Amino acid sequence: MKIIFATNNKNKVEEIKHLSHQKFQIFTLEEVGIDIDIPEPHDTLEANATEKSSTIYKLTNEAVFSEDTGLEVHALGGAPGVKSARYAGEGRNMQDNIDKLLHELKDKPSRAAQFRTVVSLIIGGKEYQFEGICKGHITHEMDGSNGFGYDPVFIPEGSNTTFANMDITEKNKFSHRKKAVQQLIDFLNAYQA
Ligand code: IMP
């Protein structure tokens, strides 16, 4: 079975291609010749995930999944959440986002946080969603150079180091994205068209 992963983020593709699955082959947008910036205009991860998968489904009419992820920090009332990519404002980069996060948490007693991923799958004209959560905490400074996004400042529960000090196999032992995608894989393995 062919399935398209609706993302332009090469790190996400790498992480997901590391997971083992049967029955289907994952194609990236690049591999199916689609070069568009998919909008993320909504105020929930769920709605943004749906937006991404339905945009690509309308273009291809093929089975497609997407995911949207946010970093939810307890002491910040769940921020940056759905705005994780643009926390420091439009046009700012990831370093700006991390600087803002560490600044906002400077005097906060709790640094508890979680990554939350919502996967949206459209297959046979129907949508299904899967969620994965990874609990952990935010460090006081950046540490490590692997991965992407907020990885240098996030330590998952059960580890004593940041995601950015792990290779993909190690990160996938904890990862929010892995948990959501594993549900997707289980669903697809059982799926009868
Ligand atoms: P999106 O799902 O691509 O919209 O990601 C939202 C923001 O969260 C971006 O700034 C990403 O860099 C960041 N992000 C998403 N997944 C991860 C992850 O697994 N580790 C660290 N940061 C992530």
Coordinates of N, CA and C in Angstrom, one line a residue, residues 31-191:
E31 N 8.9 13.1 -2.9 CA 9.0 11.9 -3.7 C 7.8 11.8 -4.6
V32 N 6.6 12.5 -4.3 CA 5.5 12.4 -5.2 C 5.4 13.7 -6.0
G33 N 6.4 14.6 -5.9 CA 6.5 15.7 -6.7 C 5.6 16.9 -6.3
I34 N 5.3 17.0 -5.0 CA 4.4 18.1 -4.6 C 5.3 19.1 -3.8
D35 N 5.3 20.3 -4.2 CA 6.1 21.3 -3.6 C 5.3 22.5 -3.2
I36 N 4.6 22.3 -2.0 CA 3.8 23.5 -1.5 C 4.1 23.6 -0.1
D37 N 3.9 24.8 0.4 CA 3.9 25.1 1.9 C 2.5 24.9 2.4
I38 N 2.3 23.9 3.2 CA 0.9 23.6 3.7 C 0.6 24.6 4.8
P39 N -0.5 25.3 4.8 CA -0.8 26.2 5.8 C -1.2 25.5 7.2
E40 N -0.8 26.2 8.3 CA -1.2 25.7 9.6 C -2.0 26.9 10.3
P41 N -3.2 27.2 9.8 CA -3.8 28.4 10.3 C -4.7 28.3 11.6
H42 N -4.8 27.1 12.1 CA -5.8 26.9 13.2 C -5.2 27.0 14.6
D43 N -6.0 26.9 15.6 CA -5.5 27.1 17.0 C -5.5 25.8 17.8
T44 N -5.6 24.7 17.1 CA -5.4 23.4 17.7 C -4.5 22.5 16.8
L45 N -3.7 21.6 17.5 CA -2.9 20.7 16.7 C -3.8 19.8 15.9
E46 N -5.0 19.4 16.4 CA -5.9 18.5 15.7 C -6.3 19.2 14.4
A47 N -6.7 20.4 14.4 CA -7.3 21.1 13.2 C -6.1 21.3 12.2
N48 N -4.9 21.6 12.7 CA -3.8 21.8 11.8 C -3.4 20.5 11.1
A49 N -3.5 19.4 11.8 CA -3.1 18.1 11.3 C -4.2 17.8 10.2
T50 N -5.4 18.0 10.4 CA -6.5 17.8 9.4 C -6.3 18.6 8.2
E51 N -5.9 19.9 8.4 CA -5.7 20.8 7.3 C -4.6 20.3 6.4
K52 N -3.5 19.8 7.0 CA -2.4 19.3 6.2 C -2.8 18.0 5.4
S53 N -3.4 17.0 6.1 CA -3.7 15.8 5.4 C -4.8 16.0 4.3
S54 N -5.8 16.9 4.6 CA -6.9 17.1 3.6 C -6.4 17.9 2.4
T55 N -5.4 18.8 2.7 CA -4.9 19.6 1.5 C -4.2 18.6 0.5
I56 N -3.4 17.7 1.1 CA -2.7 16.8 0.2 C -3.7 15.7 -0.4
Y57 N -4.7 15.3 0.4 CA -5.6 14.3 -0.1 C -6.4 14.9 -1.3
K58 N -6.8 16.2 -1.2 CA -7.5 16.8 -2.3 C -6.7 16.8 -3.6
L59 N -5.4 17.0 -3.4 CA -4.5 17.1 -4.6 C -4.2 15.7 -5.2
T60 N -4.2 14.6 -4.4 CA -3.7 13.3 -4.9 C -4.8 12.2 -4.9
N61 N -5.8 12.4 -4.0 CA -6.8 11.3 -3.9 C -6.1 10.0 -3.4
E62 N -5.0 10.1 -2.8 CA -4.3 8.9 -2.3 C -4.3 8.9 -0.7
A63 N -4.1 7.7 -0.1 CA -4.0 7.7 1.3 C -2.9 8.6 1.8
V64 N -3.1 9.4 2.8 CA -2.2 10.4 3.2 C -2.3 10.6 4.7
F65 N -1.1 10.8 5.4 CA -1.2 11.2 6.8 C -0.3 12.4 7.0
S66 N -0.6 13.1 8.0 CA 0.2 14.3 8.4 C 0.3 14.3 9.9
E67 N 1.2 15.1 10.5 CA 1.2 15.3 11.9 C 1.5 16.7 12.3
D68 N 0.9 17.1 13.4 CA 1.3 18.5 14.0 C 1.7 18.2 15.4
T69 N 2.8 18.9 15.8 CA 3.3 18.7 17.1 C 3.5 20.0 17.8
G70 N 3.3 20.0 19.2 CA 3.5 21.2 19.9 C 4.2 20.9 21.2
L71 N 5.0 21.8 21.7 CA 5.6 21.7 23.0 C 4.7 22.4 24.0
E72 N 4.2 21.7 25.0 CA 3.3 22.3 26.0 C 3.9 22.3 27.4
V73 N 4.1 23.6 27.8 CA 4.9 23.8 29.1 C 3.9 24.1 30.2
H74 N 3.9 23.3 31.2 CA 3.0 23.4 32.3 C 2.9 24.8 32.9
A75 N 4.1 25.4 33.3 CA 4.1 26.7 34.0 C 3.7 27.8 33.1
L76 N 3.6 27.6 31.8 CA 3.2 28.6 30.8 C 1.8 28.4 30.3
G77 N 1.0 27.6 31.1 CA -0.4 27.3 30.7 C -0.5 26.6 29.4
G78 N 0.5 25.7 29.1 CA 0.4 24.9 27.8 C 1.1 25.6 26.6
A79 N 1.6 26.8 26.8 CA 2.3 27.5 25.7 C 3.7 26.8 25.6
P80 N 4.4 26.9 24.4 CA 3.9 27.5 23.2 C 2.9 26.7 22.4
G81 N 2.7 25.4 22.7 CA 1.6 24.6 22.2 C 1.6 24.7 20.6
V82 N 0.4 25.0 20.1 CA 0.2 25.0 18.7 C 1.0 26.1 18.0
K83 N 1.5 27.0 18.8 CA 2.3 28.1 18.2 C 3.8 27.8 18.4
S84 N 4.2 26.6 18.6 CA 5.6 26.3 18.9 C 6.6 26.7 17.8
A85 N 6.2 26.7 16.6 CA 7.1 27.0 15.5 C 7.3 28.5 15.4
R86 N 6.3 29.3 15.9 CA 6.4 30.8 15.8 C 6.3 31.4 17.1
Y87 N 6.9 30.8 18.2 CA 6.7 31.3 19.5 C 7.3 32.7 19.7
A88 N 8.5 32.9 19.1 CA 9.1 34.3 19.2 C 8.6 35.3 18.2
G89 N 7.6 34.9 17.4 CA 7.0 35.8 16.4 C 7.3 35.3 15.0
E90 N 6.5 35.8 14.0 CA 6.7 35.4 12.6 C 8.1 35.8 12.2
G91 N 8.7 35.0 11.4 CA 10.0 35.4 10.8 C 11.2 35.2 11.7
R92 N 10.9 34.7 12.9 CA 12.0 34.5 13.9 C 12.4 33.0 13.7
N93 N 13.7 32.7 14.2 CA 14.1 31.3 14.0 C 14.0 30.5 15.3
M94 N 14.5 29.2 15.1 CA 14.4 28.3 16.3 C 15.2 28.8 17.5
Q95 N 16.4 29.4 17.2 CA 17.2 29.9 18.3 C 16.4 30.9 19.1
D96 N 15.7 31.8 18.4 CA 14.8 32.8 19.0 C 13.7 32.2 19.9
N97 N 13.1 31.1 19.3 CA 12.1 30.4 20.1 C 12.6 29.8 21.4
I98 N 13.8 29.2 21.3 CA 14.4 28.6 22.5 C 14.8 29.7 23.5
D99 N 15.4 30.7 23.0 CA 15.8 31.9 23.9 C 14.6 32.4 24.7
K100 N 13.5 32.6 23.9 CA 12.2 33.1 24.6 C 11.7 32.1 25.6
L101 N 11.7 30.8 25.3 CA 11.3 29.8 26.2 C 12.1 29.8 27.5
L102 N 13.4 29.8 27.4 CA 14.3 29.8 28.6 C 14.1 31.1 29.4
H103 N 13.9 32.2 28.7 CA 13.6 33.4 29.4 C 12.3 33.4 30.2
E104 N 11.3 32.9 29.5 CA 9.9 32.8 30.2 C 10.0 31.9 31.4
L105 N 10.8 30.9 31.4 CA 10.9 29.9 32.5 C 11.9 30.3 33.6
K106 N 12.6 31.4 33.4 CA 13.7 31.8 34.3 C 13.4 31.7 35.8
D107 N 12.2 32.2 36.1 CA 11.9 32.3 37.6 C 10.8 31.3 37.9
K108 N 10.5 30.4 37.1 CA 9.4 29.5 37.3 C 9.9 28.2 38.1
P109 N 9.1 27.9 39.2 CA 9.6 26.7 39.9 C 9.5 25.4 39.2
S110 N 8.5 25.3 38.3 CA 8.3 24.0 37.6 C 8.7 24.2 36.1
R111 N 9.5 23.2 35.7 CA 9.9 23.2 34.3 C 9.3 22.0 33.5
A112 N 8.2 21.5 34.1 CA 7.6 20.3 33.5 C 7.0 20.7 32.1
A113 N 7.1 19.8 31.2 CA 6.6 20.0 29.8 C 6.3 18.7 29.1
Q114 N 5.6 18.8 28.0 CA 5.4 17.6 27.2 C 5.3 18.0 25.8
F115 N 5.8 17.1 24.9 CA 5.5 17.2 23.5 C 4.2 16.4 23.2
R116 N 3.4 17.0 22.4 CA 2.2 16.3 22.0 C 2.1 16.3 20.4
T117 N 1.9 15.1 19.9 CA 1.8 15.0 18.4 C 0.4 14.5 18.1
V118 N -0.2 15.1 17.1 CA -1.5 14.6 16.6 C -1.3 14.2 15.1
V119 N -1.5 12.9 14.8 CA -1.5 12.4 13.5 C -2.9 12.4 12.9
S120 N -3.0 12.9 11.7 CA -4.3 12.8 10.9 C -4.0 11.9 9.7
L121 N -4.8 10.8 9.6 CA -4.8 9.9 8.5 C -6.1 10.1 7.7
I122 N -5.9 10.2 6.4 CA -7.1 10.1 5.5 C -6.9 8.9 4.6
I123 N -7.9 8.0 4.7 CA -7.8 6.8 3.9 C -9.2 6.4 3.5
G124 N -9.4 6.0 2.3 CA -10.8 5.6 1.9 C -11.8 6.7 2.1
G125 N -11.3 8.0 2.0 CA -12.2 9.1 2.2 C -12.6 9.5 3.6
K126 N -12.0 8.7 4.6 CA -12.4 9.0 6.0 C -11.1 9.5 6.8
E127 N -11.3 10.3 7.8 CA -10.2 10.7 8.6 C -10.2 10.0 9.9
Y128 N -8.9 9.7 10.4 CA -8.7 9.0 11.7 C -7.6 9.8 12.3
Q129 N -7.7 10.0 13.7 CA -6.6 10.7 14.4 C -6.0 9.9 15.5
F130 N -4.7 10.1 15.7 CA -3.9 9.4 16.7 C -3.1 10.4 17.5
E131 N -2.9 10.2 18.8 CA -2.2 11.1 19.6 C -1.0 10.4 20.3
G132 N 0.1 11.1 20.4 CA 1.3 10.6 21.2 C 1.8 11.7 22.1
I133 N 2.1 11.4 23.4 CA 2.6 12.4 24.3 C 3.9 11.9 24.9
C134 N 4.8 12.8 25.0 CA 6.1 12.5 25.7 C 6.3 13.5 26.8
K135 N 6.2 13.1 28.1 CA 6.4 14.0 29.2 C 7.9 14.2 29.5
G136 N 8.2 15.3 30.1 CA 9.6 15.5 30.5 C 9.8 16.9 31.1
H137 N 11.0 17.5 30.9 CA 11.1 18.9 31.4 C 12.1 19.7 30.6
I138 N 12.1 21.0 30.8 CA 12.9 21.9 30.0 C 14.2 22.2 30.8
T139 N 15.3 22.1 30.1 CA 16.6 22.3 30.8 C 16.9 23.8 31.0
H140 N 18.0 24.1 31.7 CA 18.3 25.6 31.9 C 19.1 26.1 30.8
E141 N 19.8 25.2 30.1 CA 20.5 25.7 28.9 C 20.5 24.6 27.8
M142 N 20.9 25.0 26.6 CA 20.9 24.1 25.5 C 22.0 23.0 25.6
D143 N 21.7 21.8 25.2 CA 22.7 20.8 25.3 C 22.4 19.8 24.2
G144 N 23.5 19.6 23.3 CA 23.4 18.6 22.2 C 23.1 19.2 20.9
S145 N 23.4 18.4 19.8 CA 23.3 19.0 18.5 C 22.6 18.1 17.5
N146 N 22.0 17.0 18.0 CA 21.2 16.1 17.1 C 19.8 16.7 17.0
G147 N 19.0 16.1 16.2 CA 17.6 16.4 16.2 C 17.2 17.7 15.6
F148 N 16.2 18.3 16.1 CA 15.7 19.6 15.6 C 14.8 20.3 16.6
G149 N 14.4 21.5 16.3 CA 13.4 22.2 17.1 C 13.9 22.4 18.5
Y150 N 13.0 22.0 19.5 CA 13.3 22.2 20.9 C 14.1 21.0 21.5
D151 N 14.6 20.1 20.7 CA 15.3 19.0 21.2 C 16.5 19.3 22.1
P152 N 17.3 20.4 21.9 CA 18.4 20.7 22.8 C 18.0 21.1 24.2
V153 N 16.7 21.4 24.4 CA 16.3 21.9 25.8 C 15.2 20.9 26.4
F154 N 15.0 19.8 25.8 CA 14.0 18.9 26.4 C 14.6 17.5 26.8
I155 N 14.4 17.2 28.1 CA 14.8 15.9 28.6 C 13.5 15.1 28.9
P156 N 13.4 13.9 28.2 CA 12.1 13.1 28.4 C 12.2 12.4 29.8
E157 N 11.1 12.1 30.4 CA 11.0 11.3 31.6 C 11.7 10.0 31.3
G158 N 12.5 9.5 32.3 CA 13.2 8.2 32.1 C 14.6 8.3 31.5
S159 N 15.0 9.6 31.2 CA 16.3 9.8 30.6 C 17.0 10.9 31.5
N160 N 18.3 11.0 31.3 CA 19.0 12.1 32.0 C 19.7 13.0 31.0
T161 N 19.3 12.9 29.7 CA 19.9 13.8 28.8 C 18.8 14.3 27.7
T162 N 19.2 15.3 27.0 CA 18.2 15.9 26.1 C 18.1 15.0 24.8
F163 N 17.0 15.3 24.1 CA 16.7 14.6 22.8 C 17.9 14.9 21.9
A164 N 18.5 16.1 22.0 CA 19.5 16.5 21.1 C 20.8 15.7 21.3
N165 N 20.9 15.0 22.4 CA 22.1 14.1 22.7 C 21.8 12.7 22.3
M166 N 20.7 12.4 21.7 CA 20.3 11.0 21.3 C 20.3 10.9 19.8
D167 N 20.6 9.6 19.3 CA 20.4 9.4 17.9 C 18.9 9.0 17.7
I168 N 18.5 8.8 16.5 CA 17.0 8.7 16.2 C 16.4 7.4 16.9
T169 N 17.2 6.3 17.0 CA 16.7 5.1 17.6 C 16.5 5.4 19.1
E170 N 17.4 6.1 19.7 CA 17.2 6.4 21.1 C 16.0 7.3 21.4
K171 N 15.9 8.4 20.5 CA 14.8 9.3 20.7 C 13.5 8.6 20.5
N172 N 13.5 7.7 19.6 CA 12.2 6.9 19.3 C 11.8 6.0 20.5
K173 N 12.7 5.8 21.5 CA 12.2 5.0 22.6 C 11.3 5.8 23.5
F174 N 11.4 7.2 23.4 CA 10.6 8.1 24.2 C 9.5 8.9 23.4
S175 N 9.8 9.0 22.1 CA 9.2 10.1 21.4 C 7.6 10.1 21.2
H176 N 7.1 11.3 21.4 CA 5.7 11.6 21.1 C 5.3 11.2 19.7
R177 N 6.2 11.5 18.7 CA 5.9 11.2 17.3 C 5.8 9.7 17.1
K178 N 6.8 9.1 17.7 CA 6.8 7.6 17.6 C 5.6 7.0 18.2
K179 N 5.1 7.5 19.3 CA 3.9 6.9 19.9 C 2.7 7.1 19.0
A180 N 2.5 8.3 18.5 CA 1.4 8.5 17.6 C 1.5 7.7 16.3
V181 N 2.7 7.7 15.8 CA 2.9 6.9 14.5 C 2.8 5.4 14.7
Q182 N 3.2 4.9 15.8 CA 3.0 3.5 16.1 C 1.5 3.1 16.0
Q183 N 0.7 4.0 16.6 CA -0.8 3.7 16.5 C -1.3 3.7 15.1
L184 N -0.7 4.7 14.3 CA -1.0 4.7 12.9 C -0.6 3.4 12.2
I185 N 0.6 3.0 12.5 CA 1.1 1.7 11.8 C 0.2 0.5 12.2
D186 N -0.1 0.4 13.5 CA -1.0 -0.7 13.9 C -2.3 -0.6 13.2
F187 N -2.9 0.6 13.1 CA -4.2 0.8 12.4 C -4.0 0.3 10.9
L188 N -3.0 0.8 10.2 CA -2.8 0.4 8.8 C -2.6 -1.0 8.6
N189 N -1.8 -1.6 9.6 CA -1.6 -3.1 9.4 C -2.8 -3.9 9.5
A190 N -3.8 -3.4 10.3 CA -5.1 -4.1 10.4 C -6.1 -3.6 9.4
Y191 N -5.8 -2.6 8.6 CA -6.8 -2.0 7.7 C -7.2 -2.8 6.5

